[in-house]
CSV table of C-alpha atoms in Angstrom, one decimal:
chain,number,residue,atom,x,y,z
U,1,MET,CA,-64.4,18.2,8.1
U,2,THR,CA,-67.3,17.6,5.4
U,3,ILE,CA,-66.7,16.7,1.9
U,4,ASP,CA,-69.7,16.5,0.0
U,5,PRO,CA,-68.3,13.6,-2.9
U,6,VAL,CA,-71.4,15.8,-6.3
U,7,ASP,CA,-69.4,18.6,-5.8
U,8,LEU,CA,-65.7,16.8,-6.0
U,9,THR,CA,-66.9,14.8,-8.8
U,10,ALA,CA,-67.6,17.9,-10.4
U,11,ARG,CA,-64.9,19.0,-10.1
U,12,LEU,CA,-62.9,17.0,-11.6
U,13,VAL,CA,-65.0,16.3,-14.4
U,14,ARG,CA,-64.1,19.7,-15.2
U,15,CYS,CA,-60.7,18.8,-15.4
U,16,PRO,CA,-59.3,17.9,-18.8
U,17,SER,CA,-57.5,14.9,-18.1
U,18,VAL,CA,-57.0,11.9,-21.3
U,19,THR,CA,-54.6,9.9,-20.6
U,20,PRO,CA,-52.1,10.3,-20.5
U,21,GLU,CA,-52.6,14.2,-19.4
U,22,GLU,CA,-52.9,15.3,-15.4
U,23,GLY,CA,-55.6,17.8,-15.9
U,24,GLY,CA,-55.8,19.4,-12.7
U,25,ALA,CA,-57.0,16.3,-11.0
U,26,LEU,CA,-54.1,15.4,-8.5
U,27,VAL,CA,-53.6,18.5,-7.6
U,28,LEU,CA,-57.0,19.7,-6.7
U,29,LEU,CA,-56.7,16.5,-4.9
U,30,GLU,CA,-53.6,17.1,-3.1
U,31,ASP,CA,-55.5,20.3,-1.7
U,32,MET,CA,-57.4,19.1,0.2
U,33,LEU,CA,-55.9,15.7,1.2
U,34,THR,CA,-53.3,17.8,2.8
U,35,GLN,CA,-55.3,20.3,4.2
U,36,ALA,CA,-57.4,17.1,6.2
U,37,GLY,CA,-54.4,16.0,7.4
U,38,PHE,CA,-52.8,13.7,4.8
U,39,ASP,CA,-49.8,13.4,4.8
U,40,CYS,CA,-48.8,13.6,0.2
U,41,THR,CA,-46.1,12.5,-1.9
U,42,ARG,CA,-46.8,12.8,-6.2
U,43,VAL,CA,-45.1,9.9,-7.3
U,44,ASP,CA,-45.0,11.1,-10.8
U,45,ARG,CA,-42.7,8.1,-13.5
U,46,ASN,CA,-42.1,8.8,-16.9
U,47,GLY,CA,-44.6,11.8,-17.4
U,48,THR,CA,-47.1,10.3,-15.9
U,49,SER,CA,-48.9,11.8,-12.9
U,50,ASN,CA,-49.6,9.5,-9.7
U,51,LEU,CA,-50.8,10.5,-5.2
U,52,PHE,CA,-49.6,8.4,-2.4
U,53,ALA,CA,-51.8,9.8,0.7
U,54,ARG,CA,-52.0,9.0,4.4
U,55,TRP,CA,-53.5,9.8,6.9
U,56,GLY,CA,-52.4,8.4,10.4
U,57,GLN,CA,-48.9,6.2,11.1
U,58,LYS,CA,-46.2,4.8,8.8
U,59,GLY,CA,-46.5,1.4,9.0
U,60,HIS,CA,-50.0,0.7,11.1
U,61,VAL,CA,-50.7,-2.9,11.0
U,62,ARG,CA,-54.0,-1.6,10.4
U,63,THR,CA,-53.7,-0.1,7.3
U,64,PHE,CA,-57.4,0.7,5.2
U,65,GLY,CA,-55.9,1.2,1.6
U,66,PHE,CA,-57.9,2.7,-1.5
U,67,ASN,CA,-56.9,2.1,-5.1
U,68,GLY,CA,-58.4,4.8,-7.8
U,69,HIS,CA,-57.7,6.8,-11.2
U,70,THR,CA,-58.6,10.0,-12.3
U,71,ASP,CA,-57.3,9.0,-15.9
U,72,VAL,CA,-60.4,9.3,-18.3
U,73,VAL,CA,-60.2,8.0,-21.3
U,74,PRO,CA,-61.1,10.0,-25.4
U,75,ILE,CA,-63.7,12.0,-25.7
U,76,GLY,CA,-63.8,10.8,-29.3
U,77,ASN,CA,-65.9,13.4,-31.9
U,78,ARG,CA,-67.3,16.0,-29.6
U,79,ASP,CA,-69.8,16.4,-31.8
U,80,ASP,CA,-72.0,13.9,-31.0
U,81,TRP,CA,-71.7,15.0,-27.4
U,82,GLU,CA,-75.6,16.4,-26.6
U,83,HIS,CA,-73.4,18.0,-22.9
U,84,ASP,CA,-70.6,19.7,-22.6
U,85,PRO,CA,-68.3,16.4,-22.1
U,86,PHE,CA,-66.1,18.6,-19.3
U,87,GLY,CA,-69.3,20.5,-17.1
U,88,ALA,CA,-69.3,18.4,-16.1
U,89,GLN,CA,-73.8,19.3,-16.3
U,90,ILE,CA,-76.8,17.6,-14.3
U,91,VAL,CA,-79.7,17.1,-15.7
U,92,ASP,CA,-82.6,14.9,-14.2
U,93,GLY,CA,-80.5,13.6,-11.5
U,94,MET,CA,-78.1,12.5,-13.8
U,95,MET,CA,-74.3,14.3,-13.8
U,96,TYR,CA,-72.3,13.8,-17.5
U,97,GLY,CA,-69.5,14.1,-18.7
U,98,ARG,CA,-66.3,11.7,-19.4
U,99,GLY,CA,-65.5,10.5,-16.5
U,100,THR,CA,-68.8,10.7,-14.3
U,101,THR,CA,-68.4,6.8,-13.9
U,102,ASP,CA,-65.3,5.6,-15.3
U,103,MET,CA,-64.0,6.8,-12.5
U,104,LYS,CA,-64.4,10.1,-11.3
U,105,SER,CA,-67.1,9.5,-9.0
U,106,GLY,CA,-65.9,6.6,-7.2
U,107,VAL,CA,-62.1,8.8,-6.3
U,108,ALA,CA,-64.2,11.6,-5.3
U,109,ALA,CA,-66.0,8.7,-3.0
U,110,PHE,CA,-63.7,7.7,-1.3
U,111,ALA,CA,-61.4,10.3,-0.7
U,112,ALA,CA,-64.8,12.6,0.8
U,113,ALA,CA,-65.4,9.5,2.4
U,114,ALA,CA,-61.8,9.4,4.0
U,115,VAL,CA,-61.7,13.2,4.5
U,116,ASP,CA,-65.1,12.7,7.1
U,117,PHE,CA,-63.3,9.6,8.6
U,118,VAL,CA,-59.6,10.9,9.9
U,119,THR,CA,-61.3,13.7,10.6
U,120,GLN,CA,-64.2,13.6,13.2
U,121,THR,CA,-63.6,10.3,14.3
U,122,PRO,CA,-59.7,10.1,13.7
U,123,PRO,CA,-58.9,6.0,13.4
U,124,ASP,CA,-55.7,3.8,16.0
U,125,GLY,CA,-54.8,2.6,12.2
U,126,ALA,CA,-54.3,4.3,9.4
U,127,VAL,CA,-55.9,5.3,5.7
U,128,ILE,CA,-54.1,5.1,3.0
U,129,LEU,CA,-55.1,6.3,-1.3
U,130,ALA,CA,-53.4,5.5,-4.1
U,131,ILE,CA,-54.2,7.3,-7.0
U,132,THR,CA,-53.2,7.2,-10.3
U,133,GLY,CA,-53.2,9.3,-13.6
U,134,ASP,CA,-52.2,5.6,-16.2
U,135,GLU,CA,-55.1,2.9,-15.6
U,136,GLU,CA,-56.4,3.9,-18.8
U,137,GLY,CA,-53.5,3.7,-21.3
U,138,ASP,CA,-50.6,1.4,-20.3
U,139,ALA,CA,-50.4,1.1,-17.1
U,140,THR,CA,-47.0,0.8,-16.7
U,141,ASP,CA,-46.0,4.3,-14.6
U,142,GLY,CA,-49.4,4.1,-12.7
U,143,THR,CA,-49.9,2.6,-10.0
U,144,THR,CA,-47.6,-0.3,-10.6
U,145,ALA,CA,-45.0,2.9,-10.0
U,146,LEU,CA,-47.4,3.4,-6.8
U,147,LEU,CA,-46.4,0.3,-5.5
U,148,ASP,CA,-42.9,0.4,-6.5
U,149,TRP,CA,-42.5,3.3,-4.3
U,150,MET,CA,-44.2,1.8,-1.4
U,151,SER,CA,-42.7,-0.2,-1.4
U,152,HIS,CA,-39.3,1.3,-1.3
U,153,GLU,CA,-40.4,3.8,1.2
U,154,GLN,CA,-41.4,0.4,3.6
U,155,GLU,CA,-45.5,1.9,3.4
U,156,ARG,CA,-47.9,-1.1,3.5
U,157,MET,CA,-52.3,-1.0,3.6
U,158,ALA,CA,-53.3,-4.2,5.1
U,159,VAL,CA,-56.0,-4.5,1.9
U,160,CYS,CA,-57.3,-2.1,-0.9
U,161,LEU,CA,-60.4,-1.5,-2.1
U,162,VAL,CA,-60.2,-0.4,-5.4
U,163,GLY,CA,-63.0,2.5,-6.4
U,164,GLU,CA,-63.7,0.8,-10.0
U,165,PRO,CA,-67.3,0.6,-11.0
U,166,THR,CA,-68.8,-3.3,-10.5
U,167,SER,CA,-72.3,-3.0,-10.7
U,168,PRO,CA,-74.1,-4.4,-14.1
U,169,ASP,CA,-77.8,-2.7,-14.2
U,170,HIS,CA,-78.4,-1.2,-10.1
U,171,MET,CA,-76.7,-0.6,-7.3
U,172,GLY,CA,-75.1,-2.5,-5.2
U,173,GLN,CA,-74.9,-4.9,-7.4
U,174,MET,CA,-72.2,-7.5,-7.5
U,175,MET,CA,-68.6,-6.9,-5.8
U,176,LYS,CA,-65.1,-7.9,-7.9
U,177,ILE,CA,-62.7,-10.7,-5.6
U,178,GLY,CA,-61.0,-10.9,-8.7
U,179,ARG,CA,-60.1,-11.2,-12.5
U,180,ARG,CA,-59.4,-12.6,-15.6
U,181,GLY,CA,-56.0,-12.8,-16.8
U,182,SER,CA,-55.5,-10.6,-20.6
U,183,LEU,CA,-53.5,-11.5,-23.7
U,184,SER,CA,-53.1,-10.5,-26.4
U,185,ALA,CA,-51.0,-13.1,-29.5
U,186,TRP,CA,-50.4,-11.3,-32.9
U,187,PHE,CA,-48.7,-14.0,-35.4
U,188,THR,CA,-47.1,-13.4,-38.8
U,189,VAL,CA,-47.8,-16.2,-41.0
U,190,THR,CA,-44.1,-15.9,-44.0
U,191,GLY,CA,-44.8,-18.0,-47.3
U,192,LYS,CA,-43.0,-17.1,-50.6
U,193,GLN,CA,-45.0,-14.6,-53.0
U,194,GLY,CA,-46.2,-15.4,-56.7
U,195,HIS,CA,-48.3,-15.9,-59.2
U,196,SER,CA,-52.3,-16.8,-58.4
U,197,ALA,CA,-52.3,-18.8,-61.8
U,198,TYR,CA,-49.1,-20.7,-60.8
U,199,PRO,CA,-50.0,-21.4,-56.9
U,200,HIS,CA,-47.5,-24.8,-56.9
U,201,ARG,CA,-44.7,-21.7,-57.6
U,202,ALA,CA,-45.7,-20.0,-53.9
U,203,LEU,CA,-45.8,-21.0,-50.6
U,204,ASN,CA,-49.6,-19.3,-49.3
U,205,PRO,CA,-50.1,-18.2,-45.9
U,206,LEU,CA,-53.3,-17.7,-45.5
U,207,PRO,CA,-54.5,-21.4,-46.0
U,208,ALA,CA,-52.5,-21.5,-42.6
U,209,MET,CA,-53.4,-18.6,-41.1
U,210,ALA,CA,-57.2,-19.3,-41.7
U,211,ARG,CA,-55.9,-23.0,-39.9
U,212,LEU,CA,-53.7,-21.6,-37.4
U,213,MET,CA,-57.1,-19.4,-36.6
U,214,ASP,CA,-60.0,-22.2,-36.7
U,215,ARG,CA,-57.8,-24.4,-34.8
U,216,LEU,CA,-56.9,-22.2,-31.6
U,217,SER,CA,-61.1,-20.3,-31.8
U,218,SER,CA,-62.5,-23.6,-31.9
U,219,HIS,CA,-60.0,-24.7,-29.1
U,220,THR,CA,-62.4,-25.5,-25.7
U,221,LEU,CA,-59.9,-23.9,-23.1
U,222,ASP,CA,-61.6,-25.4,-19.4
U,223,ALA,CA,-65.2,-25.7,-18.3
U,224,GLY,CA,-64.3,-23.3,-15.2
U,225,THR,CA,-63.7,-23.1,-12.2
U,226,GLU,CA,-65.2,-21.8,-9.0
U,227,HIS,CA,-65.4,-19.3,-9.3
U,228,PHE,CA,-64.3,-17.6,-12.9
U,229,ASP,CA,-66.3,-18.1,-16.1
U,230,PRO,CA,-64.7,-20.8,-18.8
U,231,SER,CA,-61.6,-19.0,-20.7
U,232,THR,CA,-62.1,-17.4,-24.2
U,233,LEU,CA,-59.9,-16.5,-26.9
U,234,ALA,CA,-61.7,-14.2,-30.0
U,235,VAL,CA,-59.8,-13.6,-32.7
U,236,VAL,CA,-59.7,-10.3,-33.5
U,237,ASN,CA,-58.2,-9.5,-36.7
U,238,ILE,CA,-57.2,-10.9,-40.0
U,239,ASP,CA,-54.9,-9.0,-42.1
U,240,THR,CA,-53.3,-9.2,-45.0
U,241,GLY,CA,-52.9,-5.7,-46.9
U,242,ASN,CA,-53.6,-7.8,-50.4
U,243,ALA,CA,-55.7,-5.8,-53.0
U,244,ALA,CA,-54.2,-7.4,-56.0
U,245,THR,CA,-56.4,-11.0,-57.2
U,246,ASN,CA,-53.6,-12.4,-59.0
U,247,VAL,CA,-50.8,-11.9,-56.2
U,248,ILE,CA,-50.0,-14.9,-53.9
U,249,PRO,CA,-48.7,-13.0,-50.7
U,250,ALA,CA,-45.7,-13.8,-48.6
U,251,GLN,CA,-47.4,-13.0,-45.7
U,252,THR,CA,-50.4,-13.2,-43.1
U,253,ARG,CA,-51.5,-11.3,-40.3
U,254,ALA,CA,-53.6,-11.7,-37.9
U,255,CYS,CA,-54.1,-10.7,-33.9
U,256,VAL,CA,-56.3,-13.1,-31.3
U,257,ASN,CA,-57.0,-12.2,-26.7
U,258,ILE,CA,-57.8,-14.8,-24.2
U,259,ARG,CA,-59.1,-13.5,-21.1
U,260,PHE,CA,-58.8,-16.6,-19.1
U,261,ASN,CA,-59.4,-17.9,-15.6
U,262,ASP,CA,-57.2,-19.6,-12.7
U,263,LEU,CA,-56.0,-22.3,-14.6
U,264,HIS,CA,-53.8,-20.8,-16.4
U,265,SER,CA,-51.1,-18.9,-16.2
U,266,GLY,CA,-49.7,-16.3,-18.9
U,267,ASN,CA,-46.6,-18.6,-19.5
U,268,THR,CA,-48.7,-22.1,-20.3
U,269,LEU,CA,-51.1,-20.3,-23.3
U,270,SER,CA,-48.2,-18.8,-24.4
U,271,ASP,CA,-46.3,-21.7,-24.4
U,272,TRP,CA,-49.8,-24.0,-26.2
U,273,LEU,CA,-49.4,-20.8,-28.5
U,274,ARG,CA,-46.1,-21.2,-29.6
U,275,THR,CA,-46.9,-25.1,-30.0
U,276,GLN,CA,-50.5,-24.8,-31.9
U,277,ALA,CA,-48.7,-21.9,-34.8
U,278,ALA,CA,-45.0,-25.0,-35.1
U,279,GLN,CA,-47.5,-27.5,-35.2
U,280,VAL,CA,-49.9,-25.9,-39.1
U,281,ASP,CA,-45.7,-24.5,-40.0
U,282,GLN,CA,-45.3,-28.3,-39.9
U,283,SER,CA,-48.3,-28.7,-42.1
U,284,PHE,CA,-48.1,-26.4,-44.1
U,285,GLY,CA,-44.0,-25.7,-44.6
U,286,THR,CA,-44.1,-22.1,-43.0
U,287,GLN,CA,-42.7,-19.6,-41.0
U,288,THR,CA,-44.7,-18.2,-37.7
U,289,GLU,CA,-43.3,-15.8,-36.1
U,290,VAL,CA,-45.9,-14.9,-32.6
U,291,GLU,CA,-45.8,-12.2,-30.3
U,292,ILE,CA,-47.0,-12.6,-27.4
U,293,LYS,CA,-48.1,-9.7,-24.0
U,294,VAL,CA,-50.0,-10.4,-20.8
U,295,SER,CA,-51.7,-7.4,-19.4
U,296,GLY,CA,-52.3,-9.3,-16.6
U,297,GLU,CA,-52.6,-13.1,-15.0
U,298,SER,CA,-56.4,-14.1,-13.4
U,299,PHE,CA,-56.5,-13.3,-9.9
U,300,LEU,CA,-58.5,-14.0,-6.7
U,301,THR,CA,-59.1,-12.6,-3.6
U,302,PRO,CA,-60.7,-15.5,-1.6
U,303,PRO,CA,-64.2,-14.4,-0.1
U,304,GLY,CA,-63.8,-14.4,3.7
U,305,GLU,CA,-63.0,-11.4,6.0
U,306,LEU,CA,-62.7,-8.4,3.7
U,307,SER,CA,-65.6,-9.3,1.3
U,308,ASP,CA,-67.9,-10.3,4.3
U,309,MET,CA,-67.1,-6.4,5.4
U,310,ILE,CA,-67.8,-5.2,2.5
U,311,GLY,CA,-70.7,-7.1,1.8
U,312,ARG,CA,-72.3,-6.5,4.1
U,313,ALA,CA,-72.1,-2.7,4.1
U,314,VAL,CA,-73.1,-2.3,0.6
U,315,GLU,CA,-76.1,-4.3,1.8
U,316,ALA,CA,-76.8,-1.8,5.6
U,317,GLU,CA,-76.9,1.0,3.1
U,318,THR,CA,-78.7,-0.4,0.3
U,319,GLY,CA,-80.1,-3.0,0.8
U,320,ILE,CA,-79.3,-5.0,-1.3
U,321,ARG,CA,-76.1,-8.0,-1.0
U,322,PRO,CA,-73.5,-7.9,-3.9
U,323,GLU,CA,-72.7,-11.0,-6.0
U,324,LEU,CA,-69.7,-11.9,-5.8
U,325,SER,CA,-67.6,-12.2,-9.4
U,326,THR,CA,-64.0,-11.9,-11.4
U,327,THR,CA,-65.5,-10.9,-14.5
U,328,GLY,CA,-65.4,-7.5,-16.9
U,329,GLY,CA,-61.9,-6.9,-17.7
U,330,THR,CA,-58.7,-5.9,-16.7
U,331,SER,CA,-58.9,-3.9,-13.3
U,332,ASP,CA,-54.9,-2.0,-11.7
U,333,ALA,CA,-55.8,-4.6,-9.5
U,334,ARG,CA,-54.1,-7.2,-11.3
U,335,PHE,CA,-50.7,-4.8,-9.4
U,336,VAL,CA,-52.6,-4.4,-5.4
U,337,LYS,CA,-53.4,-8.3,-5.4
U,338,ASP,CA,-49.3,-8.6,-5.2
U,339,HIS,CA,-49.4,-6.2,-2.7
U,340,CYS,CA,-51.6,-6.4,0.0
U,341,PRO,CA,-55.6,-8.7,-0.5
U,342,VAL,CA,-57.6,-6.3,-2.7
U,343,VAL,CA,-61.7,-6.1,-3.1
U,344,GLU,CA,-63.3,-4.0,-6.7
U,345,PHE,CA,-66.8,-2.5,-5.5
U,346,GLY,CA,-67.9,1.6,-6.8
U,347,LEU,CA,-71.0,2.3,-9.0
U,348,VAL,CA,-72.9,1.3,-12.2
U,349,GLY,CA,-70.5,1.4,-15.1
U,350,LYS,CA,-73.5,1.5,-17.9
U,351,THR,CA,-72.0,4.3,-19.8
U,352,MET,CA,-68.3,4.4,-19.0
U,353,HIS,CA,-66.3,5.1,-22.0
U,354,ALA,CA,-69.7,6.0,-23.9
U,355,VAL,CA,-70.6,8.9,-25.2
U,356,ASP,CA,-72.0,11.2,-22.7
U,357,GLU,CA,-70.9,9.4,-19.8
U,358,ARG,CA,-73.2,10.1,-16.9
U,359,VAL,CA,-73.8,9.4,-13.5
U,360,SER,CA,-77.0,8.9,-11.0
U,361,VAL,CA,-76.3,11.9,-8.2
U,362,GLU,CA,-78.6,9.6,-5.5
U,363,GLN,CA,-75.6,7.2,-5.6
U,364,ILE,CA,-72.7,9.4,-5.3
U,365,GLY,CA,-73.8,9.8,-1.9
U,366,GLN,CA,-74.8,6.7,-1.6
U,367,LEU,CA,-71.2,5.2,-2.5
U,368,LYS,CA,-69.9,7.4,0.4
U,369,GLY,CA,-71.5,6.3,2.6
U,370,ILE,CA,-70.9,2.7,1.9
U,371,TYR,CA,-67.2,3.7,1.8
U,372,SER,CA,-67.8,6.0,5.2
U,373,ARG,CA,-69.8,2.4,6.8
U,374,ILE,CA,-66.8,0.1,5.4
U,375,LEU,CA,-63.9,2.1,7.0
U,376,ARG,CA,-66.4,2.2,10.6
U,377,ASP,CA,-66.5,-2.0,10.5
U,378,TYR,CA,-62.9,-1.5,10.0
U,379,PHE,CA,-61.0,0.8,13.0
U,380,ALA,CA,-64.2,-0.3,15.0
C-alpha cells in the first residue's frame, strides 16, 4: 500500500477545517488509517475533534509517535488571495491553500510514511498518530485531550516527533529540541478620576503605568543559556480609552508578553511581575490588578539518541544536517514533553498563516522520505 503525500495534502487542504471546525479532515484520515490496519479512536472533547490511531500492539515498549494538527487559522480577506484558499491548486511546483505549510502537508507526510511502513515492512513494535483539531485555537482540548485519554487507556509513546514546520529558509535547515515558555500578563492600574486643571485632586494612573511598563521592558531577564536565546519581554498594548482632553482617567490597562528560557518558570516570572506592580503602587499610591496566563513552560529534550537519529535521516535525504534549535513560538510539543521525549521537524515555514500560503510539492515528497527513513531507523 502506497500513499501519495501530495494528493493527501491536497485532499486535506480542501477540508475547510478552520479552528474549531473539523471540516472533514480527521474523517478523511480516519478512513484511510483504518483501511491500513490502524486502530482508530476519536477523542473529541468539548466540541474539539481529535484522532488517535495506533498500528501494532498496545503498550509495546518500542512505540514511535507522530503528533500534528489539521486545524488552520482563518483566511482573512478572501479578496487578498490570488488562489482559492481551500482549492489546493498547484502552480509552478507550489501548492496553494490554507494549511499547506501549517501543517496539513506535515500530517500528510507522516501519515503516508506510517501507512507505507506498517503495510510494507510491519515492524516489531507500534506506531501511533495523535492528531488534533485544536492547535491553532486555545489548545485546551486538543493534544492535551489526546494525552489525557492515552493516560487513562494506558497508551504510551516511547518517543514522539511533531511535524510542525521548523526550517526558516530551506528544507532540512532546523529541528526543534525545545521551546521557550510563553506568558501574557494584563495590568489594570486604578487611580482617581478628576479634572486635568486640578491634578492635585485626582490620582492619575497613567504615570504609574508608564513607570511600570518602563521598569518591565528595560529589565534584562537573562543572557541566555546553552540551548536558549535570552528571554524577552514585549509591551504589546497600553489602552486608556480616554477621548477627553480635560479629564484625568480613573484607570488604564496594559499587556506584556514574555518568551522565557529554562532559567525561569511561569511561577517565578508571575511573582516578579506582581512584585514590580506592587512597588510602583507603593510609589504612586495606585492600585494595580494583575492577571497572568502561562501558555506553556520552557522545555528541552537534551541532544542525544532521538535528535541524532532524526538528524541522520534529514541529512541522508537532503544532504543537510539540521541545526538544533529552541527558537520560535509555542507548539503542542509543550504538552507532549510531559509524556515522552519529543523533537519537532517539518517543512519550511515561511508562508504559514500568510495570504496565499503555499508549499513546495517536491518538499512534501521529501518530507515523507525523511519520516519513512526515521521509522526504518527507529525499528531497525
